[in-house]
Amino acid sequence: MRALLMLVLLLPAWPACAGTSLEDPSAVWRDRAHALHLDEAPQWRRLLHIPPGATRSEIAAPAFFLSAPDTPSARTELDAALAAWFAPAALPADADPRCRFPARLRWLQEQLALPAATDAPACPALRAWQREAQAQSVSMVMISGYFGNPASSFGHTLLKISGVADSPDARPLDPSLNFGADVPDDEPDVLYVLKGVFGGYEARFSAAPHEQRERRYARTEFRDLWEYELALDEAQRQRITDHLWELRSARFPYHFFDDNCAYRHGQIINVGLQRDLIPRPRLWFSPAELFERLAGARNDGHALVARIRFVPSSQRLLYARFAALEPSLARRVNALLDEPQADPDPALRDLPEADRGAVLDTLLAYYAYRLDGLDDDAAPADPAQLAARERARRAYAALPGHDDAGFAAAELPPPTAGTAPMLGALGAQHDGDRTRVELRYAPYFQDLVGRHIDDSHELRVFDAIARADDAGLRLDQLDFIGLRNLRPAPGIAGENRLSWQARAGLRRSAPDRGGDARGRLRAQAEAGAGQALHGPAGSLAYAMLDLTSTPGETPLAAGALAGLLGGGAAWRVHLQWSGQYDLRREDWRSRVEAQLRLSVARQLELRGAWQRAAERSAFSLTLARYW
């Protein structure tokens, strides 16, 4: 009787006590997660793209969040995810949070040992993605710089997911993830640059077959690619592919210098590794810096980068084939290119079979270079070239037993074989009257003298030189941008490539022109164009016509310059003569310069420079460090 009375008295209170477990089964797990401070865990914040020290996610898309879209936080998202784990399956199934956010819920399950969901959805779209992106390996792909697009001048990155290991048949289906800004097709170039630098675009990840992207970059834009395969275990690869699925609806702010493809791809690697290998950039983060960090990292005691695969552009393949020809065979190729209507079969019958094959291989490489890379916006292919390619194919098919499998273009060293992108230097300059301490810094520095993978390109950003003496510290140079593209003509008919240079920034004028003993810091812009050619032992010579404008001093000066480069990884020398005619003062001035670089270590070098101008000479010696 007493027990019955107690039961009657407790029945009204039962729903209040039991509501936690029956009405909200996630409550006990939420309390446990709060006690463990899982909302503050670095991996949970990585999954939500909340940078260290911040309270809000970098993603603004409401569909990326389960909690209130206006004020999502790490805590509210944690609570919403736990509630979703125990919720009835949503309809349609792909809308269920367990289908939309597999990486988040898998992590929570691992941290809390959550019980199996009683009403788990089927998730057909997620399962299809997991089959498509069943990663046997994950690679970061570095794409060489492309001066045809300001946003690609520093290179570009892709994240490639490879399926069945060692299966060539699977390669066309391997997806790769691109990160890029959503730019209207009719956006003016000036507005594109301003928005890219200062903000105004949203950016997102997009998936496509990697072979399509490789074809576009290598055959349309003639850019080389390096695939850095990462040594990740199965769990790390799973975290990456699951998180990429979560980012389908995500929209990020885009800034060219930091919120770019390199940083965002680095964040995906952070999620896979569950550590911040790629930190939040303060001012600047380039693709080169991403790959420097990957190349120097370790994962579970071994190097993070397992292997590097080089993919040459169609242009590089053509030039390599042409350079490998004997001079007489190179002339045969050019004769057929000059007369595309000629049939190569009878024209080459006097040659031995191996030589005929070499000529036809080069012709087909030329037409692949000219025709295979045409994109949808390009002008229609030249019918004469299309017909010439078909004749070359027929002649090639008639060769009995010719095998071209042994030819391979020389591999270009990977970007991480050269120096890192950022430069700092300390030294001294002596000009005959005094000696000054010289300081130099550039967040991105690749010049013709340095140890870089491509010694015919120069790209310098915010390259600053300051000097100090008894009169104090002064800024003598600040080049906002410096570009030089030396493209030697390969000797192929119709391939007369233009070399060019451009520079804009601040330069201190000579004392006798500036009106005071120290000279004045003035705005200056320079542009030139000409030709370059390869010489013996890897040397490179060039000559250009040049225009320079220095407002307030020399509105316009016209001139010419010529230079010679030589050396290799251990050392390199650069000699240059330049002359300019000041149109306002009607006088001619010339300058002779010499630079020598000696590599002390991969990221450390000694530089010497000498110049003579206006009957004055200056010599400098600096120790430069890259990182």
XYZ file of C-alpha atoms in Angstrom:
627
model
C 0.000 0.000 0.000
C 2.812 2.389 0.921
C 4.610 1.644 -2.407
C 1.409 2.287 -4.353
C 0.923 5.625 -2.561
C 4.494 6.710 -3.395
C 3.939 5.818 -7.056
C 0.752 7.896 -7.180
C 2.558 10.877 -5.640
C 5.517 10.634 -8.059
C 3.543 10.169 -11.269
C 2.834 13.918 -11.785
C 6.560 14.656 -11.565
C 7.621 11.866 -13.916
C 7.287 13.762 -17.210
C 9.352 16.642 -15.832
C 12.128 14.318 -14.758
C 11.947 12.072 -17.778
C 11.597 14.858 -20.328
C 15.348 15.133 -20.670
C 15.797 11.563 -21.812
C 12.512 10.986 -23.673
C 11.759 14.361 -25.228
C 15.382 15.433 -25.818
C 17.670 12.399 -25.905
C 20.597 14.616 -26.948
C 20.568 16.572 -23.693
C 22.786 14.215 -21.749
C 25.268 14.129 -24.618
C 25.109 17.904 -24.931
C 25.939 18.265 -21.242
C 28.837 15.853 -21.654
C 30.122 17.774 -24.704
C 29.935 21.042 -22.769
C 31.825 19.518 -19.872
C 34.536 18.432 -22.282
C 34.555 21.904 -23.932
C 34.226 20.295 -27.355
C 32.962 23.575 -28.792
C 36.433 25.003 -28.065
C 38.289 22.047 -29.587
C 40.568 23.123 -32.474
C 39.211 20.414 -34.809
C 35.601 21.456 -34.236
C 36.532 25.037 -35.051
C 38.408 23.862 -38.175
C 35.294 22.055 -39.366
C 33.309 25.277 -38.916
C 36.090 27.451 -40.425
C 36.401 29.606 -37.318
C 39.995 30.933 -37.239
C 41.986 30.761 -33.974
C 41.020 33.667 -31.736
C 37.827 34.429 -33.685
C 34.223 33.820 -32.636
C 32.547 33.729 -36.044
C 32.995 31.456 -39.031
C 34.569 32.776 -42.216
C 31.655 31.224 -44.114
C 28.583 33.398 -44.559
C 26.244 30.898 -46.298
C 23.272 30.009 -44.001
C 23.069 26.513 -45.510
C 26.445 25.683 -43.968
C 24.999 25.960 -40.444
C 22.440 23.998 -38.455
C 21.815 26.645 -35.775
C 20.500 30.196 -36.178
C 22.000 31.435 -39.469
C 22.353 35.020 -38.221
C 24.441 34.230 -35.142
C 26.010 30.773 -35.521
C 28.729 29.950 -33.031
C 30.839 26.941 -32.172
C 28.572 26.209 -29.168
C 25.230 26.568 -30.970
C 26.471 24.440 -33.870
C 27.639 21.763 -31.437
C 24.206 21.662 -29.795
C 22.403 21.605 -33.136
C 24.601 18.790 -34.461
C 23.932 16.634 -31.380
C 20.214 17.272 -31.692
C 20.382 16.248 -35.343
C 22.114 12.982 -34.469
C 19.087 11.798 -32.470
C 16.380 13.395 -34.619
C 14.009 11.426 -36.859
C 15.151 11.128 -40.460
C 14.272 14.153 -42.562
C 12.631 14.079 -45.959
C 14.020 14.136 -48.535
C 16.843 12.001 -47.155
C 19.623 14.161 -48.630
C 18.333 17.125 -46.598
C 18.988 15.341 -43.321
C 21.856 16.938 -41.344
C 23.508 13.534 -41.043
C 23.690 13.486 -44.836
C 24.809 17.101 -45.162
C 27.546 17.165 -42.503
C 29.232 13.754 -42.257
C 32.620 15.076 -41.066
C 31.145 17.042 -38.152
C 28.955 14.210 -36.924
C 31.666 11.591 -37.386
C 33.993 13.702 -35.226
C 31.350 14.090 -32.511
C 30.676 10.369 -32.599
C 34.388 9.680 -32.124
C 34.723 12.158 -29.244
C 31.587 11.142 -27.325
C 31.121 7.485 -28.383
C 27.581 8.342 -29.462
C 25.152 5.451 -29.823
C 24.107 4.473 -33.316
C 21.346 6.658 -34.705
C 18.019 4.845 -34.480
C 16.535 6.447 -37.575
C 19.583 6.952 -39.787
C 18.808 8.226 -43.306
C 20.032 6.506 -46.485
C 21.893 9.615 -47.830
C 21.946 8.602 -51.545
C 23.759 11.765 -52.745
C 26.411 11.491 -50.027
C 26.959 7.810 -50.796
C 27.364 8.639 -54.484
C 29.993 11.280 -53.628
C 31.823 8.870 -51.342
C 31.966 6.314 -54.152
C 33.187 8.954 -56.636
C 35.736 10.366 -54.175
C 36.870 7.060 -52.677
C 40.354 8.340 -52.063
C 43.310 6.052 -52.442
C 45.433 9.179 -52.441
C 45.073 12.948 -52.083
C 47.353 15.347 -53.968
C 47.872 19.075 -53.921
C 48.516 20.325 -57.446
C 50.703 23.368 -58.116
C 50.079 25.146 -61.429
C 52.761 27.489 -62.704
C 52.155 31.227 -62.922
C 50.221 32.710 -65.808
C 50.750 36.373 -66.655
C 47.627 36.368 -68.843
C 45.497 36.654 -65.680
C 46.526 38.874 -62.733
C 44.972 36.444 -60.232
C 47.111 33.599 -61.622
C 50.455 35.405 -61.797
C 51.654 33.651 -58.644
C 50.368 30.243 -59.695
C 47.250 28.318 -58.780
C 46.356 25.267 -56.706
C 44.008 22.308 -57.033
C 43.194 19.477 -54.651
C 43.081 16.151 -56.494
C 41.446 12.987 -55.220
C 42.706 9.784 -56.854
C 40.597 6.641 -56.797
C 41.740 3.106 -57.496
C 45.486 2.989 -57.011
C 47.653 2.393 -60.078
C 44.634 2.209 -62.393
C 45.095 4.334 -65.539
C 41.464 3.688 -66.511
C 40.327 5.519 -63.378
C 42.362 8.698 -64.005
C 39.771 10.467 -66.219
C 37.213 10.131 -63.407
C 39.422 11.370 -60.588
C 37.894 14.616 -59.291
C 39.819 17.715 -58.368
C 38.608 20.646 -56.304
C 39.148 24.191 -57.458
C 38.675 27.276 -55.306
C 37.896 30.467 -57.155
C 35.944 33.703 -57.018
C 32.549 34.018 -58.676
C 33.336 36.764 -61.201
C 30.704 37.985 -63.690
C 31.650 37.287 -67.304
C 31.413 40.965 -68.265
C 33.345 42.327 -65.263
C 35.744 45.138 -66.342
C 39.408 44.350 -65.738
C 39.955 47.358 -63.460
C 36.993 46.412 -61.271
C 38.173 42.796 -61.250
C 41.573 43.804 -59.883
C 40.141 46.208 -57.289
C 37.601 43.708 -55.985
C 40.165 40.927 -56.006
C 42.561 42.954 -53.856
C 40.180 44.833 -51.554
C 37.201 42.471 -51.437
C 33.837 42.289 -53.141
C 33.714 38.733 -54.468
C 32.476 35.515 -52.959
C 34.376 32.326 -53.692
C 33.590 28.622 -53.487
C 34.902 25.146 -54.119
C 33.893 23.337 -57.298
C 34.553 19.756 -58.386
C 35.317 18.547 -61.906
C 37.249 15.641 -63.476
C 40.916 16.392 -62.961
C 41.784 15.395 -66.514
C 39.592 18.235 -67.819
C 41.360 20.759 -65.625
C 44.779 19.364 -66.462
C 43.940 19.692 -70.157
C 42.824 23.281 -69.738
C 45.922 24.421 -67.865
C 48.501 22.403 -69.813
C 47.037 22.791 -73.309
C 45.065 26.048 -73.276
C 47.141 28.251 -70.992
C 50.447 26.331 -71.521
C 51.132 25.996 -67.800
C 53.137 23.248 -66.134
C 51.689 21.242 -63.251
C 53.223 19.400 -60.298
C 51.173 16.880 -58.320
C 52.333 16.582 -54.701
C 50.861 13.287 -53.497
C 50.373 13.407 -49.735
C 51.153 10.460 -47.464
C 47.819 10.367 -45.600
C 46.217 7.420 -43.858
C 42.676 6.250 -44.579
C 41.100 8.221 -41.728
C 42.786 11.444 -42.853
C 41.647 10.957 -46.432
C 38.104 10.220 -45.217
C 38.000 13.442 -43.211
C 39.051 15.421 -46.276
C 36.476 13.933 -48.648
C 33.677 14.180 -46.061
C 34.494 17.811 -45.330
C 34.613 18.670 -49.019
C 31.063 17.356 -49.241
C 30.061 19.707 -46.421
C 31.486 22.687 -48.307
C 29.196 22.349 -51.338
C 27.022 25.223 -50.162
C 29.786 27.244 -48.508
C 30.652 30.709 -49.758
C 33.848 32.404 -48.606
C 35.074 35.987 -48.868
C 37.763 36.292 -51.524
C 40.899 38.405 -51.341
C 43.703 37.905 -53.799
C 46.516 38.182 -51.258
C 45.272 35.958 -48.425
C 41.736 34.510 -48.778
C 42.772 32.689 -51.927
C 43.066 29.183 -53.366
C 46.302 28.370 -51.522
C 44.938 29.240 -48.083
C 41.560 27.573 -48.572
C 43.108 24.352 -49.883
C 45.484 24.478 -46.932
C 42.489 24.593 -44.579
C 41.202 21.337 -46.086
C 44.572 19.693 -45.387
C 44.368 21.017 -41.804
C 41.035 19.236 -41.343
C 42.514 15.978 -42.617
C 45.600 16.213 -40.402
C 43.653 17.584 -37.411
C 46.336 20.225 -36.853
C 47.063 23.717 -38.138
C 49.843 23.040 -40.618
C 48.647 26.041 -42.643
C 48.041 29.018 -40.295
C 45.741 31.948 -40.916
C 47.791 34.414 -43.000
C 48.339 37.864 -41.608
C 48.815 39.805 -44.819
C 49.927 37.444 -47.552
C 49.769 33.781 -48.555
C 50.869 32.538 -51.978
C 50.695 29.077 -53.578
C 54.482 28.827 -53.272
C 54.220 29.239 -49.492
C 51.603 26.473 -49.265
C 53.868 24.012 -51.047
C 56.886 25.038 -48.985
C 54.929 24.117 -45.862
C 53.750 20.829 -47.327
C 57.249 19.870 -48.460
C 58.733 20.546 -45.031
C 56.000 18.818 -43.002
C 55.930 15.361 -41.480
C 52.984 13.100 -40.789
C 53.216 10.266 -38.253
C 57.001 10.245 -38.457
C 57.398 10.338 -42.242
C 57.463 13.051 -44.893
C 54.015 14.411 -45.703
C 54.813 14.558 -49.435
C 55.130 10.997 -50.725
C 56.011 11.760 -54.356
C 55.842 14.517 -56.976
C 54.558 14.015 -60.535
C 55.406 16.559 -63.236
C 52.907 17.315 -66.023
C 54.502 19.461 -68.759
C 52.473 21.861 -70.858
C 51.882 21.086 -74.514
C 54.159 24.010 -75.340
C 57.000 22.579 -73.269
C 56.533 19.176 -74.936
C 56.693 20.723 -78.404
C 59.797 22.780 -77.628
C 61.514 19.734 -76.123
C 60.783 17.654 -79.230
C 61.988 20.369 -81.561
C 65.180 20.936 -79.561
C 65.943 17.194 -79.713
C 65.899 17.151 -83.536
C 68.999 17.203 -85.662
C 69.305 20.558 -87.501
C 68.439 18.958 -90.845
C 65.265 17.424 -89.390
C 64.310 20.713 -87.719
C 64.489 22.354 -91.160
C 62.159 19.644 -92.537
C 59.654 20.385 -89.777
C 59.744 24.125 -90.476
C 59.367 23.543 -94.230
C 56.182 21.535 -93.632
C 54.853 24.148 -91.196
C 55.513 26.904 -93.750
C 53.551 24.924 -96.348
C 50.681 23.293 -94.427
C 49.058 22.119 -97.665
C 52.014 19.840 -98.416
C 51.585 16.108 -97.811
C 54.292 14.943 -95.374
C 54.175 11.335 -96.570
C 55.885 11.844 -99.945
C 57.906 14.798 -98.620
C 59.651 12.587 -96.063
C 60.083 9.326 -97.995
C 63.771 9.972 -98.565
C 64.413 9.852 -94.796
C 65.114 6.738 -92.723
C 62.084 5.483 -90.823
C 63.362 6.726 -87.436
C 63.920 10.242 -88.812
C 60.491 10.268 -90.481
C 58.998 9.286 -87.148
C 60.840 12.059 -85.311
C 59.626 14.689 -87.795
C 56.031 13.439 -87.673
C 56.089 13.246 -83.873
C 57.144 16.894 -83.777
C 54.487 17.918 -86.310
C 51.772 16.195 -84.289
C 53.075 17.848 -81.116
C 52.857 21.191 -82.906
C 49.239 20.640 -83.950
C 48.357 19.416 -80.455
C 49.869 22.649 -79.146
C 47.991 24.789 -81.664
C 44.636 23.001 -81.867
C 43.948 20.761 -78.870
C 43.927 23.562 -76.342
C 41.389 25.841 -78.019
C 38.677 26.721 -75.515
C 35.045 27.589 -76.143
C 35.740 31.333 -76.378
C 38.590 30.993 -78.884
C 38.270 31.666 -82.585
C 37.492 28.579 -84.699
C 40.470 26.416 -85.549
C 42.283 27.162 -88.797
C 40.882 24.722 -91.407
C 44.290 24.532 -93.101
C 45.915 23.414 -89.839
C 43.168 20.869 -89.216
C 43.712 19.392 -92.674
C 47.504 19.414 -92.171
C 47.104 17.534 -88.907
C 45.014 14.858 -90.579
C 47.666 14.404 -93.286
C 50.353 14.112 -90.599
C 48.264 11.512 -88.759
C 47.843 9.440 -91.910
C 51.568 9.584 -92.614
C 52.292 8.593 -89.009
C 49.878 5.641 -89.210
C 51.707 4.400 -92.327
C 54.989 4.072 -90.416
C 55.582 0.382 -89.718
C 56.421 -0.300 -86.099
C 57.363 3.249 -85.071
C 57.342 3.588 -81.276
C 57.519 6.981 -79.596
C 57.163 5.697 -76.034
C 60.794 6.389 -75.206
C 60.567 10.182 -75.602
C 59.974 12.324 -72.523
C 60.511 16.024 -72.003
C 63.044 16.874 -69.338
C 61.255 17.343 -66.034
C 61.201 20.823 -64.614
C 62.194 20.745 -60.929
C 59.263 21.259 -58.547
C 58.699 24.719 -57.069
C 59.990 23.538 -53.688
C 63.398 22.754 -55.239
C 64.051 26.496 -55.438
C 63.921 29.145 -52.761
C 60.858 30.064 -50.733
C 58.865 33.116 -51.891
C 59.661 35.674 -49.168
C 63.009 37.544 -49.079
C 64.887 39.394 -46.370
C 68.440 40.684 -46.882
C 71.072 42.587 -44.901
C 74.303 44.027 -46.252
C 76.257 47.133 -47.131
C 76.614 49.461 -50.113
C 79.661 51.596 -50.943
C 79.467 54.294 -53.614
C 82.936 55.856 -53.319
C 81.910 58.613 -50.892
C 80.325 56.649 -48.101
C 79.269 53.201 -46.946
C 75.657 52.511 -46.010
C 73.891 49.633 -44.332
C 71.418 48.076 -46.794
C 68.146 46.372 -45.860
C 65.841 44.613 -48.291
C 62.478 42.905 -47.894
C 59.876 41.509 -50.312
C 56.890 39.279 -49.465
C 57.214 37.683 -52.897
C 60.546 37.690 -54.684
C 61.571 35.774 -57.785
C 64.180 37.513 -59.911
C 66.435 36.439 -62.759
C 69.449 35.932 -60.496
C 67.892 33.840 -57.742
C 67.698 30.079 -57.446
C 64.269 29.492 -58.913
C 62.803 26.721 -61.055
C 62.262 29.045 -64.022
C 65.197 31.376 -64.582
C 63.511 33.269 -67.422
C 60.725 34.837 -65.323
C 60.843 37.597 -62.762
C 58.037 38.514 -60.372
C 58.648 40.845 -57.429
C 55.969 42.306 -55.169
C 56.508 45.209 -52.724
C 60.265 44.902 -53.158
C 61.696 47.463 -50.710
C 65.313 48.596 -50.267
C 66.284 50.955 -47.432
C 69.754 52.262 -46.603
C 71.139 53.836 -43.437
C 74.144 56.103 -42.856
C 75.061 58.996 -40.584
C 72.134 60.984 -41.954
C 69.643 58.305 -40.918
C 67.540 55.610 -42.557
C 65.955 56.266 -45.923
C 63.834 54.284 -48.362
C 65.538 54.159 -51.764
C 63.252 51.721 -53.598
C 59.745 50.346 -53.310
C 58.655 48.442 -56.387
C 54.976 47.647 -56.032
C 55.259 45.147 -58.862
C 58.140 44.074 -61.062
C 57.646 41.665 -63.965
C 60.030 40.307 -66.548
C 59.206 37.507 -68.962
C 62.081 36.345 -71.160
C 60.720 33.888 -73.704
C 63.455 32.697 -76.051
C 62.311 32.019 -79.592
C 62.574 28.245 -80.150
C 63.283 28.436 -83.886
C 59.926 26.914 -84.834
C 58.190 28.495 -87.803
C 55.564 30.958 -86.617
C 56.808 30.929 -82.990
C 58.367 34.366 -82.712
C 57.804 34.955 -79.012
C 57.915 38.425 -77.506
C 59.858 39.078 -74.308
C 58.709 41.939 -72.102
C 59.101 43.661 -68.773
C 57.092 46.078 -66.624
C 57.661 47.805 -63.317
C 55.804 50.341 -61.153
C 56.788 51.829 -57.815
C 58.956 54.411 -56.098
C 62.643 55.072 -56.805
C 65.000 57.629 -55.306
C 66.455 59.869 -57.950
C 70.145 60.679 -58.236
C 71.217 63.697 -56.146
C 72.162 65.765 -59.151
C 68.670 65.358 -60.565
C 66.612 65.622 -57.398
C 67.819 68.997 -56.279
C 69.237 67.925 -52.924
C 72.089 65.837 -51.635
C 69.905 62.853 -50.830
C 67.751 62.823 -53.947
C 63.980 62.522 -53.911
C 61.722 59.490 -53.756
C 59.546 59.656 -56.846
C 56.929 57.503 -58.555
C 58.322 55.660 -61.551
C 56.931 53.281 -64.175
C 58.822 51.309 -66.803
C 57.835 49.021 -69.666
C 59.763 47.356 -72.460
C 59.615 44.608 -75.061
C 62.081 42.723 -77.221
C 63.592 39.327 -77.909
C 65.532 36.675 -75.984
C 67.480 33.638 -77.080
C 69.226 30.675 -75.492
C 73.002 30.488 -75.646
C 75.554 27.796 -74.868
C 75.730 26.126 -71.439
C 72.269 27.291 -70.426
C 72.972 30.991 -70.878
C 70.265 33.433 -71.880
C 70.645 36.713 -73.790
C 68.023 39.391 -74.325
C 67.535 42.861 -75.810
C 64.599 45.253 -75.430
C 63.353 48.718 -76.265
C 62.253 50.516 -73.148
C 60.181 53.474 -71.905
C 60.427 55.007 -68.433
C 58.331 57.740 -66.826
C 59.277 59.587 -63.638
C 56.684 62.334 -63.036
C 58.195 65.535 -61.680
C 61.639 64.678 -63.019
C 61.615 62.909 -66.395
C 58.100 62.618 -67.849
C 59.330 60.260 -70.556
C 62.629 58.625 -71.401
C 63.122 56.202 -74.271
C 65.958 53.760 -74.548
C 67.179 50.220 -74.883
C 68.732 47.517 -72.762
C 70.591 44.268 -73.320
C 71.597 41.562 -70.893
C 73.217 38.180 -70.440
C 72.424 35.513 -67.821
C 74.416 32.417 -66.984
C 75.062 29.915 -64.241
C 73.050 27.331 -62.353
C 71.866 26.285 -58.911
C 75.158 27.017 -57.109
C 75.798 30.402 -58.705
C 74.370 32.764 -61.287
C 75.545 35.968 -62.901
C 73.556 38.726 -64.618
C 75.132 41.446 -66.789
C 73.055 44.299 -68.193
C 73.625 47.503 -70.127
C 70.889 50.083 -70.449
C 70.722 53.496 -72.058
C 67.972 56.119 -72.001
C 67.379 59.413 -73.779
C 65.638 62.019 -71.640
C 63.194 63.690 -74.036
C 62.814 66.782 -71.853
C 66.502 67.396 -71.077
C 67.649 66.024 -74.414
C 70.523 64.063 -72.934
C 71.591 60.434 -73.049
C 72.492 58.411 -69.970
C 73.734 54.841 -69.765
C 74.164 52.353 -66.975
C 76.163 49.146 -66.630
C 75.205 46.595 -63.970
C 76.523 43.243 -62.805
C 75.014 40.877 -60.234
C 76.400 37.656 -58.789
C 74.538 35.171 -56.622
C 76.265 32.426 -54.624
C 74.022 29.882 -52.879
C 75.163 29.109 -49.337
C 72.161 26.858 -48.598
C 68.772 26.324 -50.243
C 67.277 29.319 -48.468
C 70.458 31.351 -47.965
C 72.541 33.172 -50.555
C 75.242 35.787 -50.891
C 74.666 38.529 -53.458
C 77.109 41.007 -54.886
C 76.131 43.874 -57.187
C 78.092 46.545 -59.036
C 76.787 49.375 -61.157
C 78.200 52.410 -62.911
C 76.140 55.373 -64.039
C 76.865 59.093 -64.504
C 80.566 58.457 -63.876
C 79.811 57.081 -60.413
C 80.186 53.477 -59.274
C 78.480 51.626 -56.444
C 79.096 48.192 -55.006
C 76.920 46.221 -52.585
C 77.246 42.906 -50.774
C 74.241 41.351 -49.024
C 73.277 38.124 -47.318
C 69.757 37.101 -48.340
C 67.449 34.697 -46.525
C 64.244 33.191 -47.957
C 61.321 31.776 -46.044
